[in-house]
PDB file of C-alpha atoms in Angstrom:
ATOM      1  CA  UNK A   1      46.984-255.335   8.111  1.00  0.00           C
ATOM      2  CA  UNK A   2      49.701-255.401   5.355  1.00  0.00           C
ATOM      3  CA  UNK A   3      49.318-257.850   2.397  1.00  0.00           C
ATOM      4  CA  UNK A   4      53.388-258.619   2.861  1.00  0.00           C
ATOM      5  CA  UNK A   5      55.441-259.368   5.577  1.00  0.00           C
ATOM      6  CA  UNK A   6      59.734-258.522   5.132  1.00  0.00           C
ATOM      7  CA  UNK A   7      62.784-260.443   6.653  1.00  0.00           C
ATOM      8  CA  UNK A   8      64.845-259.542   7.811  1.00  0.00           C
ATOM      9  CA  UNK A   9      63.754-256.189   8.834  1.00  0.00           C
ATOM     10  CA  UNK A  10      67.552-254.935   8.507  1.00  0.00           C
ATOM     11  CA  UNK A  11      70.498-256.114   7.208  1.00  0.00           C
ATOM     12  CA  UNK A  12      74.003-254.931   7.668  1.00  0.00           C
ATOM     13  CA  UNK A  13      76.871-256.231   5.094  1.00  0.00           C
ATOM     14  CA  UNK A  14      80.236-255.103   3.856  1.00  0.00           C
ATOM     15  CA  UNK A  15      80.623-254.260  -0.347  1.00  0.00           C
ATOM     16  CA  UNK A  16      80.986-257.214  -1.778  1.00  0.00           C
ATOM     17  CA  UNK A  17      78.950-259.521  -0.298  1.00  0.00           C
ATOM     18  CA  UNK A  18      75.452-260.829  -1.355  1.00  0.00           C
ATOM     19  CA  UNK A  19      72.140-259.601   0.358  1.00  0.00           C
ATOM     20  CA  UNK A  20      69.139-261.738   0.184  1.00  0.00           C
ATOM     21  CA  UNK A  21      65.672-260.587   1.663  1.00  0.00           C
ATOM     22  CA  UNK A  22      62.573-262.323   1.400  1.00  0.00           C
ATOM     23  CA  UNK A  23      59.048-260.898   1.496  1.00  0.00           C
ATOM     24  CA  UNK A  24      55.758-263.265   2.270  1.00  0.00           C
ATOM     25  CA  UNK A  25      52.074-262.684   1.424  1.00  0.00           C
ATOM     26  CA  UNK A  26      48.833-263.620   2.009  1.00  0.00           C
ATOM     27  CA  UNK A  27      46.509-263.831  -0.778  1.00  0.00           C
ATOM     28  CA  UNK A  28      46.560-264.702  -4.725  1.00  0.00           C
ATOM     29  CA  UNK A  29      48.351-262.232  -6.493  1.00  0.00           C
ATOM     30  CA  UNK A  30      48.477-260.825 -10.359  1.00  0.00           C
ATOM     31  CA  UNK A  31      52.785-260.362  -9.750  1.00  0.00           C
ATOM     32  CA  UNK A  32      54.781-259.085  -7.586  1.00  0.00           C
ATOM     33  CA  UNK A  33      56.835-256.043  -7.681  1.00  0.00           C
ATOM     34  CA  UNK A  34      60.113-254.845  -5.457  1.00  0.00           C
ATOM     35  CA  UNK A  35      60.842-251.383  -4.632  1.00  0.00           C
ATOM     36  CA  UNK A  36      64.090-249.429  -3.715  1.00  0.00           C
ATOM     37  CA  UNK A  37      63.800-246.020  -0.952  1.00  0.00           C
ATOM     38  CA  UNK A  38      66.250-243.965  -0.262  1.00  0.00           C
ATOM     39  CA  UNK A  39      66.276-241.985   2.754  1.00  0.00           C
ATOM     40  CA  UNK A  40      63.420-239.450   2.333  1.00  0.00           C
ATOM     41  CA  UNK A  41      62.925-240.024  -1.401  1.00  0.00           C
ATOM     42  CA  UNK A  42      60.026-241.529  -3.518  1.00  0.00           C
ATOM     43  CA  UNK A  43      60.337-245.112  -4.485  1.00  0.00           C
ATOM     44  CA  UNK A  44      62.175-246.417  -7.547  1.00  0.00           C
ATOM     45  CA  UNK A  45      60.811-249.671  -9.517  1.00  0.00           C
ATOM     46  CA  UNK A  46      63.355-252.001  -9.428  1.00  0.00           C
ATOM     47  CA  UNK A  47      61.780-255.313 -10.928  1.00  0.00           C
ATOM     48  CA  UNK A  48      58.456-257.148 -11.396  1.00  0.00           C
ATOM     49  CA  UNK A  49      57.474-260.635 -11.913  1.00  0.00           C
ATOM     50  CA  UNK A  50      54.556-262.493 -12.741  1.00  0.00           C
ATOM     51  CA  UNK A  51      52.557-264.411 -11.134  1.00  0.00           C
ATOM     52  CA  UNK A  52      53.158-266.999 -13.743  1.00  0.00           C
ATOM     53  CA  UNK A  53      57.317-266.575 -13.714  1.00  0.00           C
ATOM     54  CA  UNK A  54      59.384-268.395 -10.951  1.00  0.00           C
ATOM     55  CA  UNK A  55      62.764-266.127 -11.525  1.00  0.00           C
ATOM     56  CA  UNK A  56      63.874-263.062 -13.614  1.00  0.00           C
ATOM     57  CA  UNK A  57      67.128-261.641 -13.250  1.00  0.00           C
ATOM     58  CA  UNK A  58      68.239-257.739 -13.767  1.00  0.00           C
ATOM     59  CA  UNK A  59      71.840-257.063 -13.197  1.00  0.00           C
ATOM     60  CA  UNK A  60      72.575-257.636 -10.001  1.00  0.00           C
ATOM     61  CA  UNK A  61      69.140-258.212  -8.816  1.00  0.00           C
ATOM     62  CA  UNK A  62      67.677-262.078  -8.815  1.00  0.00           C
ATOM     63  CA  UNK A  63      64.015-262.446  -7.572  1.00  0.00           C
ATOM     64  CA  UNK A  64      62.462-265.395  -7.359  1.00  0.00           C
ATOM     65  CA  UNK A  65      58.812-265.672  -6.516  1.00  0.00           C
ATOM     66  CA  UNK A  66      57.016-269.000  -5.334  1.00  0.00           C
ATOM     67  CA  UNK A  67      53.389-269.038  -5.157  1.00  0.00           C
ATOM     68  CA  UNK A  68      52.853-272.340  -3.521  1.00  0.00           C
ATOM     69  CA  UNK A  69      54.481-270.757  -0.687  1.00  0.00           C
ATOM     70  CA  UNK A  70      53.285-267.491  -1.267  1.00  0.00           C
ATOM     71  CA  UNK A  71      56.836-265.829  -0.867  1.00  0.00           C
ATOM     72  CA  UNK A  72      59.587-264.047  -2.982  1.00  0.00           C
ATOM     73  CA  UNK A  73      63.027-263.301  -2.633  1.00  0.00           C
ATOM     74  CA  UNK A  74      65.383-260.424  -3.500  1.00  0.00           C
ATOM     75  CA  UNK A  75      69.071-260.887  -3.962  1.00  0.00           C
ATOM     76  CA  UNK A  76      71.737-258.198  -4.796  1.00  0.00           C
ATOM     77  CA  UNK A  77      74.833-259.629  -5.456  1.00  0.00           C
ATOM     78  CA  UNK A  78      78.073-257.945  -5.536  1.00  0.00           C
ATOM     79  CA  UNK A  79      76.618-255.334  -2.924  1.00  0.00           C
ATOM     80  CA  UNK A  80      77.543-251.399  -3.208  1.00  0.00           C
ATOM     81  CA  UNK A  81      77.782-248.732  -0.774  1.00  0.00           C
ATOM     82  CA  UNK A  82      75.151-247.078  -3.087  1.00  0.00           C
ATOM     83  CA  UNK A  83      72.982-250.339  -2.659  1.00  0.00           C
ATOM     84  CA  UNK A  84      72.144-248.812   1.160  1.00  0.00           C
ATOM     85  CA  UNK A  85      68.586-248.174   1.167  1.00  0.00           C
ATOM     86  CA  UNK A  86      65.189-249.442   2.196  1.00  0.00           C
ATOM     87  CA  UNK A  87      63.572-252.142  -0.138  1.00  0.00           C
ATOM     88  CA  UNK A  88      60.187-253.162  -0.343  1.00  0.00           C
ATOM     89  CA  UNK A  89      57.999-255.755  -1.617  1.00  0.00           C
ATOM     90  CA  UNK A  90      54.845-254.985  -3.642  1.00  0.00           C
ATOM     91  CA  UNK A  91      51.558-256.827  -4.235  1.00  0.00           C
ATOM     92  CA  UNK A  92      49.201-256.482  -6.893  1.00  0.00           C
ATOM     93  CA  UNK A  93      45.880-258.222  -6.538  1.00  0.00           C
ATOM     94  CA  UNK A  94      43.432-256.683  -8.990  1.00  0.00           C
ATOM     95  CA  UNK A  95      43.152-255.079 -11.897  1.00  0.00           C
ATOM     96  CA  UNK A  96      43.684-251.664 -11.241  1.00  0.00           C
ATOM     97  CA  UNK A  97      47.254-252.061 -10.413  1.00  0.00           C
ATOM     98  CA  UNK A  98      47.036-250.323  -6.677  1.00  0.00           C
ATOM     99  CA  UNK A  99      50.080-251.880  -4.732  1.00  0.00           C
ATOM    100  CA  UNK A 100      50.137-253.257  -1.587  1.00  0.00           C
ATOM    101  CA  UNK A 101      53.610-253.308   0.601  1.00  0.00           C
ATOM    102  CA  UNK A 102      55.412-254.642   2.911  1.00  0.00           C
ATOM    103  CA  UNK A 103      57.157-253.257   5.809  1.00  0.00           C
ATOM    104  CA  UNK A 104      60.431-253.121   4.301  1.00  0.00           C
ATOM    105  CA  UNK A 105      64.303-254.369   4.814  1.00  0.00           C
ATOM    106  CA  UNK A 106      66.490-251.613   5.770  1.00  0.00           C
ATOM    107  CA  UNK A 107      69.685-252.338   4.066  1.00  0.00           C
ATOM    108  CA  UNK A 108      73.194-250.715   5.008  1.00  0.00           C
ATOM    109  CA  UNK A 109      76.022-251.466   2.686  1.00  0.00           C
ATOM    110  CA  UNK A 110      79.818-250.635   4.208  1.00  0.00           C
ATOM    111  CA  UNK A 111      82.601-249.628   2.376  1.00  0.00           C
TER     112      UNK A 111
ATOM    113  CA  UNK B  19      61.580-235.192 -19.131  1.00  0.00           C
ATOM    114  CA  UNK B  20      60.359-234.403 -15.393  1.00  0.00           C
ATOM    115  CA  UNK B  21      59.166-237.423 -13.144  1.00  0.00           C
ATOM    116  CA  UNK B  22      56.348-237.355 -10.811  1.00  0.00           C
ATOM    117  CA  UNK B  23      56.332-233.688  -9.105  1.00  0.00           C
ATOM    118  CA  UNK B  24      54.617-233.020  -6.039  1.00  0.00           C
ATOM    119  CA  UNK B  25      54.675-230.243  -3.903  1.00  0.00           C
ATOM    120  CA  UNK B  26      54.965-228.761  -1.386  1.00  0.00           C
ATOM    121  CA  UNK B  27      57.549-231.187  -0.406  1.00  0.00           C
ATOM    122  CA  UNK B  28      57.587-230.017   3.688  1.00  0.00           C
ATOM    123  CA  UNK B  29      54.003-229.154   5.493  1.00  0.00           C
ATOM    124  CA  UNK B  30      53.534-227.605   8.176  1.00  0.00           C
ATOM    125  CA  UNK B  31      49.856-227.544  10.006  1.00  0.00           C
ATOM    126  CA  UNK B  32      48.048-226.936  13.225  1.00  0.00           C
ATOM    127  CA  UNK B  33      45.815-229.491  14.401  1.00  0.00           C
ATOM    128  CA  UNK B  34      42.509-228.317  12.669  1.00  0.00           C
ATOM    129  CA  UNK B  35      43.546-226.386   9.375  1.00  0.00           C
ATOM    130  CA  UNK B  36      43.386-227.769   5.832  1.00  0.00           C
ATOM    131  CA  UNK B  37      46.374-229.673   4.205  1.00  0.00           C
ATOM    132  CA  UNK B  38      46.550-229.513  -0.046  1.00  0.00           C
ATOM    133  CA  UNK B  39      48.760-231.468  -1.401  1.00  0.00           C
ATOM    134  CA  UNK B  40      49.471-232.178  -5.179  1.00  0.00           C
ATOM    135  CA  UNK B  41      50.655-234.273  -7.497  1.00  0.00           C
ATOM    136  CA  UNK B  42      51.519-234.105 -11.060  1.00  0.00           C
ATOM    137  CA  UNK B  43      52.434-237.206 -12.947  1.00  0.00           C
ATOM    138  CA  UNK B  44      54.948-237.956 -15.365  1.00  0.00           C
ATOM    139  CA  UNK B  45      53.843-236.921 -18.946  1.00  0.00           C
ATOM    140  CA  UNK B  46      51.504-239.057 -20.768  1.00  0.00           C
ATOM    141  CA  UNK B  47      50.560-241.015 -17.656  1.00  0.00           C
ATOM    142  CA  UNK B  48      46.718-240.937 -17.021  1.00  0.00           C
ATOM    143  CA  UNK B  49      46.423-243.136 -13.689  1.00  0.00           C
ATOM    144  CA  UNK B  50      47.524-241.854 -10.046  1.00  0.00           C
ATOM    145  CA  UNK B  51      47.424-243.383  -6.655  1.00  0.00           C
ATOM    146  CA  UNK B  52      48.641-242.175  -3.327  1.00  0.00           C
ATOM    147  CA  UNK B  53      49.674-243.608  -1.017  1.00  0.00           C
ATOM    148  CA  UNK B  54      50.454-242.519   3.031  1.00  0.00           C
ATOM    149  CA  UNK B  55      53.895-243.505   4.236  1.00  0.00           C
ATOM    150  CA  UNK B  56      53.838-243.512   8.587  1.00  0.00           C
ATOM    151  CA  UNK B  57      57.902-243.438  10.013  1.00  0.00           C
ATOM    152  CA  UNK B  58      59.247-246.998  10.093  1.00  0.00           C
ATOM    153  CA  UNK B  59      56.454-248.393   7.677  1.00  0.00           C
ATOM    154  CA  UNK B  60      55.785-249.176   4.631  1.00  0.00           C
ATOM    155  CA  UNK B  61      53.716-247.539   2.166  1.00  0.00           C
ATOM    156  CA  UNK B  62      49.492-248.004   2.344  1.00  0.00           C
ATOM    157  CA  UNK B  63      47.254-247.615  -0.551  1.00  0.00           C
ATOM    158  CA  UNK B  64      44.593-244.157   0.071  1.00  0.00           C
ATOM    159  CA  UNK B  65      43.213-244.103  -3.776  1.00  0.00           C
ATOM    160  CA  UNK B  66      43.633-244.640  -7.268  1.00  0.00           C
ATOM    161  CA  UNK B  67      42.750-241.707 -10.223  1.00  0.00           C
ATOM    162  CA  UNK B  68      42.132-241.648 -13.636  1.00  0.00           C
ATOM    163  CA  UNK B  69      41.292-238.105 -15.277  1.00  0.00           C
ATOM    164  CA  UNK B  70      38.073-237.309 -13.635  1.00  0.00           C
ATOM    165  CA  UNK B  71      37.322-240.247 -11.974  1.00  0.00           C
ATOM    166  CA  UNK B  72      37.873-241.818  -8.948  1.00  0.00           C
ATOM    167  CA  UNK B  73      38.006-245.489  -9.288  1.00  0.00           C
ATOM    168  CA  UNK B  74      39.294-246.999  -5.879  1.00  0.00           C
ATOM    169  CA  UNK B  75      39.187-245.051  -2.658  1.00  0.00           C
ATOM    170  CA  UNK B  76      38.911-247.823  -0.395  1.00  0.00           C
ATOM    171  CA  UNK B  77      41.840-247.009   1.330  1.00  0.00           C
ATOM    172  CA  UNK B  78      40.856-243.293   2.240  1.00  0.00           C
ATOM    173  CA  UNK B  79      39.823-242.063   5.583  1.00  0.00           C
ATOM    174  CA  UNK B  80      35.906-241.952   5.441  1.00  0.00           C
ATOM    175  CA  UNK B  81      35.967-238.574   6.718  1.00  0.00           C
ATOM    176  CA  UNK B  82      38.296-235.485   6.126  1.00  0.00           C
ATOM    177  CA  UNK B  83      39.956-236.810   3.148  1.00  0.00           C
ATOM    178  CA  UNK B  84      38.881-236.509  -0.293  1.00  0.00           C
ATOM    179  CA  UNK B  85      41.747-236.617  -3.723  1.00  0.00           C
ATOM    180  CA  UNK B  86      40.195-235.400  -6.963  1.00  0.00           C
ATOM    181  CA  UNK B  87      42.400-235.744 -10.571  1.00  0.00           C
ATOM    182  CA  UNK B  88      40.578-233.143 -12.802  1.00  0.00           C
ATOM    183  CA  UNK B  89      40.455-232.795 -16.442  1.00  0.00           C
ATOM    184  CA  UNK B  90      43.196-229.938 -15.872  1.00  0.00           C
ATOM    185  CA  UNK B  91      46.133-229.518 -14.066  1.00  0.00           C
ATOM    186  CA  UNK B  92      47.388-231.417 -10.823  1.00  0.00           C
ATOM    187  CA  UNK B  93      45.757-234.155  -8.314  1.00  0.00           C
ATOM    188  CA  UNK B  94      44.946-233.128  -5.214  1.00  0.00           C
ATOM    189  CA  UNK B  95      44.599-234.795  -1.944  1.00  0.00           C
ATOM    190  CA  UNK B  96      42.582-232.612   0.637  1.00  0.00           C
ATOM    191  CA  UNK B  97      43.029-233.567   4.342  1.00  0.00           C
ATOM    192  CA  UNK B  98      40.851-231.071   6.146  1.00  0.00           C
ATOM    193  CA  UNK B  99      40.547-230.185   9.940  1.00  0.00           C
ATOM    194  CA  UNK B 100      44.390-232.379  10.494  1.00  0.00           C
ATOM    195  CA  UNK B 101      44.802-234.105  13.505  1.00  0.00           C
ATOM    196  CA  UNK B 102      48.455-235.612  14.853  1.00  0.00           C
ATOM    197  CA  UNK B 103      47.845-238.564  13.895  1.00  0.00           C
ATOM    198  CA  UNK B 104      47.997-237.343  10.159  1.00  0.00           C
ATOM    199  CA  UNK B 105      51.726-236.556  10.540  1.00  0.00           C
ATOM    200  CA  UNK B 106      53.300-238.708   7.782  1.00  0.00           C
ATOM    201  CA  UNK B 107      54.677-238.844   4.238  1.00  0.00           C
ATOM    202  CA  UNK B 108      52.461-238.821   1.407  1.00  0.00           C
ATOM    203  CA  UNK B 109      53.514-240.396  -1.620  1.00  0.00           C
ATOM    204  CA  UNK B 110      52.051-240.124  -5.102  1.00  0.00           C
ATOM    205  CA  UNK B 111      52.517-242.397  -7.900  1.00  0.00           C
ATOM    206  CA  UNK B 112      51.177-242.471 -11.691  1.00  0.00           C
ATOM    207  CA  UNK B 113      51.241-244.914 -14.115  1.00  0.00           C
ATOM    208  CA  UNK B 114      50.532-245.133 -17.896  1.00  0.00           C
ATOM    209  CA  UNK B 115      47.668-246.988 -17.724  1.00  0.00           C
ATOM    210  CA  UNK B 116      47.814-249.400 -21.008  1.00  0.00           C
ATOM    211  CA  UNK B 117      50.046-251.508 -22.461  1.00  0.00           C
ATOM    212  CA  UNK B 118      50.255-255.146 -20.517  1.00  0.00           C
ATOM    213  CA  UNK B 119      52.356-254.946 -17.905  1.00  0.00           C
ATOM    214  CA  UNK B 120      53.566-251.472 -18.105  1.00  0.00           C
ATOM    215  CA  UNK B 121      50.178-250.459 -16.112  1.00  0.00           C
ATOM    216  CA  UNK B 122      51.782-252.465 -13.187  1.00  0.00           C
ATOM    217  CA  UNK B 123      54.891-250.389 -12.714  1.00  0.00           C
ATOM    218  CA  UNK B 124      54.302-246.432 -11.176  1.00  0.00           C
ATOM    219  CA  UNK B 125      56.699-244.151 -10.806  1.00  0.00           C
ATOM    220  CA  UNK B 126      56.767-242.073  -7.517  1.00  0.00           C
ATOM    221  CA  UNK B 127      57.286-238.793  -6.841  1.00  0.00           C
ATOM    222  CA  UNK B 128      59.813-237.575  -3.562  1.00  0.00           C
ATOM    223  CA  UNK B 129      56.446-237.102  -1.090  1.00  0.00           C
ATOM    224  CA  UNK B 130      55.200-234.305   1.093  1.00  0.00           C
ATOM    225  CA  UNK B 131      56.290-234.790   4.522  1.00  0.00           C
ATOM    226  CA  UNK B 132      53.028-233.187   6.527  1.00  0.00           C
ATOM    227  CA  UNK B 133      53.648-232.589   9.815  1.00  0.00           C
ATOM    228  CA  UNK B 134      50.410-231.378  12.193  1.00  0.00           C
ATOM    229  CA  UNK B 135      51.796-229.357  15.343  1.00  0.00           C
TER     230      UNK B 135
END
């Protein structure tokens, strides 16, 4: 079973606007990591926060992470047509760094 | 300044043969994992490489599948005698291994799409 759970699984908006997806988890983690896909590329690292952090910002990208609920959030603000992509959610629960994902939110940005 | 390389990036298999796929990582990174992408999904941990060494496989196929990292050249992930249900994307990541939390982030290659006729 995955470690992370995504919602929504898609999302549709129009440049401009905001996009918010949030990811959930089961266990303890070290931090938490999100993950941008284009269609049939690797995976680029977008932004990582600690276990021990509540929010980080990076440009347009806010997470915030909440381990009493076990659940983080992803928001791009100011959306782009170059935004459209697939974004995960990544767990790390040990030492050795070995993530674990979730299933995703398919995002589609339109001009 | 090349990124993670794998090849090839298509595959093409009958049920039975051998897939080889490989993975080099970024320069001066010492630490791989791969990971198997099915359509739809998100990506699942297989195993995690240093040079020589395997240190987690517990997310590898008991049987059929086997990834080495040697001392020289490229890491390998060996799927041998493919069955349909192996049809996915494999994805390969390395990281630099030290350095607080710079062992956290990986950088991913594009995959090898294997698909087993």
């Amino acid at each position: 079973s995955q470690q992370g759970e995504e919602d929504p699984q898609a999302l549709s908006i129009q440049e401009g606007e905001n996009a918010t997806m949030n990811c959930s988890y089961k266990t303890s983690i070290n931090n938490l990591q999100w993950y941008r896909q284009n269609s049939g590329r690797g995976l680029v690292h977008l932004i990582l926060i600690r276990s021990n952090e509540r929010e980080k910002h990076s440009g347009r990208l806010r997470v915030t992470l909440d381990t009493s609920k076990k659940s983080s959030s992803l928001l791009i603000t100011a959306s782009r047509a170059a935004d459209t992509a697939s974004y995960f959610c990544a767990m790390t629960t040990d030492s050795w760094g070995k993530l674990q994902f979730g299933a995703g939110t398919q995002v589609v940005v339109t001009p | 300044n090349a990124g993670v390389m794998q090849n090839p990036r298509h595959l093409v298999r009958r049920r039975g043969q051998e897939a080889r796929l490989r993975c080099s990582p970024m320069k001066g990174h010492s630490h791989v994992y791969w990971y198997r992408q099915l359509p739809e999904e998100g990506l699942k941990f297989m195993v995690y490489l240093q040079k020589e060494n395997i240190i987690d496989e517990s997310g590898m196929p008991k049987e059929r599948f086997s990834a080495e990292f040697p001392k020289e050249g490229p890491s390998i992930l060996r799927i041998q005698q493919v069955v349909r249900g192996d049809s996915a994307a494999y994805f390969c990541a390395s990281s630099l291994g030290t350095g607080g939390m710079s062992i956290y982030i990986q950088y991913f290659g594009a995959g090898t799409r294997l698909s087993v006729l």
